Amino acid sequence: MSTESIIDLRSDTVTKPTPEMRSAMANAEVGDDVYSEDPTINKLEARAAEIFGREASIFVPTGSMGNQIALRLHTQPGKEVVCESRAHVMDWEMGMAAMFSGCQLRTVAGQRGILRWKDIEPALATTGLYYKAQTGLIWVENTHNMAGGTVTPLSVMREVRDGAHDRGLPIHLDGARIFNAAAALETDVATLTEGYDSVNFCLSKGLCAPVGSLLVGTAEFIRQARMVRKALGGGMRQAGILAAAGLIALEEMPKRLHEDHATAKQLAQALAKIEGITINPADVETNIVIFTTTFDAPGYVAALKRRGVLASALSTHSVRLVTHRDVDAAACLRAGEILSTVALDTFAAA
Ligand code: TLP
């Protein structure tokens, strides 16, 4: 099977840089960023801060690094970080909250990944019992990846932020896909993230840049973030070649995210008709589609791969598909047919 005919729905991280990005990368002005002398990085960081209405931002190689720098700066060893039970920081960041910052995660189950203040408040330890680990940070993920790209609405973003601040706690947003959330809510990221002490977002997912995330916050927070990034080995040199693609990702790509949301919905509608698969298309708000199967999900995913559709089995009975720029509506239609045919075979064999 040729690589062109493969429909890769494993993640939006698989997106390739656009031709405009490749040309901007080839022509990027660069310098040594550890000396803060890379003009393209400086431009990207200034623009990200402006778009988010913040004082400063820092370019980091990955969303995981941006999140971990924030976690380190907001906490001290022995503290608890309250997050949703299936948050990326819990499931996919290699235990780094413990390893790098000496913190433990206090998880709280949200409604489809969405945490309300009433869910968070009982999990806090901020006063009284000196012999209990104290809460140091509140952590929000919007959109919520493992809950199926669910969107925390603006009112809840504000409620949780105000609750944290009223208790004297900082709040971090893992906004890897915050532009998807903003697109779904028809708002802008500055409004949606207003007052969050730090926000991490990714250029390398639906925004199609090959590499990179940005962490935004106050000038002092970002000054300290530069030291932590360097300590982690993230002091990059002529990384303006990456920032050049990042600038296009930031300026141009948010405009088209609604297309990915439409193809995700289209896939969900096709899936809802398949015997042995459960999904409510109304639950699909952005570009992530998670469904459950009555049959063995890893076996189903392996069979799909043989037919040219790449998906991720999240567990024995659940599968994730993520739409993005490199799979258009026609490809999603074809994927829907293959998902159905292969499910019929798998279901019949089960
Ligand atoms: N998510 C990846 C995998 O790690 C699961 C994906 O394919 O969706 N926060 C959130 C909410 C994320 O979804 C991810 C990546 C990250 C942080 C980390 O970003 P990277 O991969 O750049 O370290």
Tab-separated table of C-alpha atoms in Angstrom, residues 88-254:
chain	number	residue	atom	x	y	z
A	88	HIS	CA	-2.362	14.082	29.694
A	89	VAL	CA	-0.080	15.036	32.587
A	90	MET	CA	-1.328	11.955	34.420
A	91	ASP	CA	-1.411	9.426	31.605
A	92	TRP	CA	1.292	10.396	29.148
A	93	GLU	CA	4.018	12.505	30.724
A	94	MET	CA	6.126	9.678	32.072
A	95	GLY	CA	5.561	10.332	35.769
A	96	MET	CA	7.499	13.579	35.439
A	97	ALA	CA	5.426	15.449	38.035
A	98	ALA	CA	7.039	13.115	40.570
A	99	MET	CA	10.378	12.661	38.853
A	100	PHE	CA	11.134	16.281	38.015
A	101	SER	CA	9.101	18.345	40.486
A	102	GLY	CA	8.652	15.958	43.441
A	103	CYS	CA	4.871	16.410	43.323
A	104	GLN	CA	1.994	13.984	43.309
A	105	LEU	CA	-1.115	14.266	41.213
A	106	ARG	CA	-4.476	14.299	42.989
A	107	THR	CA	-6.889	13.186	40.288
A	108	VAL	CA	-10.563	14.077	40.144
A	109	ALA	CA	-12.992	12.572	37.623
A	110	GLY	CA	-14.718	15.210	35.549
A	111	GLN	CA	-17.931	15.005	33.558
A	112	ARG	CA	-16.616	13.927	30.125
A	113	GLY	CA	-13.248	15.303	31.224
A	114	ILE	CA	-14.643	18.651	32.289
A	115	LEU	CA	-13.898	19.725	35.854
A	116	ARG	CA	-16.235	22.088	37.682
A	117	TRP	CA	-15.141	23.936	40.786
A	118	LYS	CA	-17.521	21.778	42.857
A	119	ASP	CA	-15.504	18.722	41.711
A	120	ILE	CA	-12.152	20.294	42.514
A	121	GLU	CA	-12.888	21.939	45.839
A	122	PRO	CA	-13.338	18.751	47.939
A	123	ALA	CA	-9.952	17.512	46.669
A	124	LEU	CA	-8.063	20.550	47.973
A	125	ALA	CA	-5.808	20.518	50.987
A	126	THR	CA	-4.803	24.086	51.688
A	127	THR	CA	-5.448	24.722	55.334
A	128	GLY	CA	-5.774	22.998	58.652
A	129	LEU	CA	-4.169	19.612	58.474
A	130	TYR	CA	-0.438	20.277	58.514
A	131	TYR	CA	0.146	16.514	58.241
A	132	LYS	CA	-1.465	16.255	54.810
A	133	ALA	CA	0.213	17.035	51.487
A	134	GLN	CA	-0.848	20.557	50.536
A	135	THR	CA	-2.337	21.494	47.190
A	136	GLY	CA	0.066	23.582	45.136
A	137	LEU	CA	-1.537	23.883	41.731
A	138	ILE	CA	-4.778	23.402	39.808
A	139	TRP	CA	-4.432	21.883	36.340
A	140	VAL	CA	-6.990	22.145	33.533
A	141	GLU	CA	-6.878	20.480	30.096
A	142	ASN	CA	-8.922	22.066	27.299
A	143	THR	CA	-9.724	20.408	24.960
A	144	HIS	CA	-9.570	17.190	26.949
A	145	ASN	CA	-7.778	14.601	24.879
A	146	MET	CA	-8.701	11.282	26.508
A	147	ALA	CA	-12.301	12.343	27.120
A	148	GLY	CA	-12.670	12.717	23.342
A	149	GLY	CA	-11.670	16.325	22.611
A	150	THR	CA	-14.322	17.740	24.922
A	151	VAL	CA	-14.471	21.488	25.378
A	152	THR	CA	-14.554	23.226	28.746
A	153	PRO	CA	-16.854	26.198	28.156
A	154	LEU	CA	-15.862	29.759	28.960
A	155	SER	CA	-18.080	30.001	32.047
A	156	VAL	CA	-16.445	26.893	33.548
A	157	MET	CA	-12.949	28.095	32.609
A	158	ARG	CA	-13.704	31.241	34.624
A	159	GLU	CA	-15.396	29.474	37.522
A	160	VAL	CA	-12.400	27.158	38.011
A	161	ARG	CA	-9.877	29.991	37.612
A	162	ASP	CA	-11.693	32.160	40.160
A	163	GLY	CA	-12.069	29.244	42.560
A	164	ALA	CA	-8.321	28.563	42.399
A	165	HIS	CA	-7.380	32.184	42.871
A	166	ASP	CA	-9.829	32.667	45.752
A	167	ARG	CA	-7.970	29.849	47.510
A	168	GLY	CA	-4.604	31.450	46.682
A	169	LEU	CA	-3.676	28.711	44.223
A	170	PRO	CA	-2.102	29.122	40.784
A	171	ILE	CA	-3.830	27.521	37.799
A	172	HIS	CA	-2.184	26.084	34.699
A	173	LEU	CA	-3.898	25.277	31.433
A	174	ASP	CA	-2.701	22.405	29.288
A	175	GLY	CA	-4.091	23.977	26.151
A	176	ALA	CA	-2.349	21.658	23.701
A	177	ARG	CA	-5.499	22.052	21.561
A	178	ILE	CA	-6.806	25.352	22.938
A	179	PHE	CA	-7.296	26.691	19.397
A	180	ASN	CA	-9.687	23.781	18.760
A	181	ALA	CA	-11.589	24.740	21.901
A	182	ALA	CA	-11.707	28.395	20.853
A	183	ALA	CA	-12.910	27.413	17.365
A	184	ALA	CA	-15.652	25.197	18.806
A	185	LEU	CA	-16.769	27.960	21.161
A	186	GLU	CA	-16.405	30.656	18.504
A	187	THR	CA	-14.253	32.730	20.813
A	188	ASP	CA	-10.567	33.692	20.892
A	189	VAL	CA	-7.827	32.143	22.974
A	190	ALA	CA	-7.118	35.364	24.921
A	191	THR	CA	-10.704	35.475	26.183
A	192	LEU	CA	-10.888	31.752	26.851
A	193	THR	CA	-7.638	31.616	28.847
A	194	GLU	CA	-7.825	35.006	30.551
A	195	GLY	CA	-6.329	35.049	34.040
A	196	TYR	CA	-4.741	31.572	33.841
A	197	ASP	CA	-1.289	31.837	35.387
A	198	SER	CA	0.255	29.867	32.554
A	199	VAL	CA	-0.943	28.294	29.322
A	200	ASN	CA	0.825	25.710	27.230
A	201	PHE	CA	-0.307	25.185	23.643
A	202	CYS	CA	0.992	23.105	20.739
A	203	LEU	CA	1.874	24.219	17.220
A	204	SER	CA	2.631	20.643	16.200
A	205	LYS	CA	-0.879	19.165	16.339
A	206	GLY	CA	-3.839	20.495	14.346
A	207	LEU	CA	-1.869	23.646	13.544
A	208	CYS	CA	0.493	21.466	11.449
A	209	ALA	CA	3.907	22.816	12.453
A	210	PRO	CA	6.537	20.079	12.440
A	211	VAL	CA	7.790	20.810	15.976
A	212	GLY	CA	7.038	23.049	18.906
A	213	SER	CA	4.826	24.415	21.637
A	214	LEU	CA	4.636	27.708	23.468
A	215	LEU	CA	4.267	28.427	27.145
A	216	VAL	CA	2.762	31.831	27.925
A	217	GLY	CA	2.661	33.781	31.175
A	218	THR	CA	4.053	36.806	32.972
A	219	ALA	CA	7.475	38.182	32.027
A	220	GLU	CA	8.930	36.941	35.329
A	221	PHE	CA	7.419	33.454	34.917
A	222	ILE	CA	8.836	33.169	31.408
A	223	ARG	CA	12.246	34.461	32.563
A	224	GLN	CA	12.338	31.573	35.032
A	225	ALA	CA	10.961	29.172	32.413
A	226	ARG	CA	14.046	29.922	30.280
A	227	MET	CA	16.257	28.609	33.060
A	228	VAL	CA	14.210	25.433	33.498
A	229	ARG	CA	14.083	24.848	29.740
A	230	LYS	CA	17.870	25.163	29.588
A	231	ALA	CA	18.256	22.790	32.527
A	232	LEU	CA	16.157	20.222	30.672
A	233	GLY	CA	18.407	20.488	27.634
A	234	GLY	CA	15.838	22.510	25.731
A	235	GLY	CA	18.089	25.459	24.915
A	236	MET	CA	17.934	25.292	21.156
A	237	ARG	CA	20.241	27.226	18.870
A	238	GLN	CA	19.190	28.196	15.320
A	239	ALA	CA	15.679	26.985	15.990
A	240	GLY	CA	14.269	29.867	13.948
A	241	ILE	CA	13.824	27.316	11.169
A	242	LEU	CA	11.179	25.731	13.399
A	243	ALA	CA	9.721	29.033	14.545
A	244	ALA	CA	9.256	30.081	10.898
A	245	ALA	CA	6.822	27.196	10.439
A	246	GLY	CA	5.384	27.973	13.864
A	247	LEU	CA	4.516	31.532	12.863
A	248	ILE	CA	2.439	30.246	9.943
A	249	ALA	CA	0.838	27.669	12.236
A	250	LEU	CA	-0.099	30.395	14.689
A	251	GLU	CA	-1.358	32.965	12.201
A	252	GLU	CA	-3.013	30.857	9.523
A	253	MET	CA	-3.950	27.438	10.766
A	254	PRO	CA	-6.487	28.192	13.526
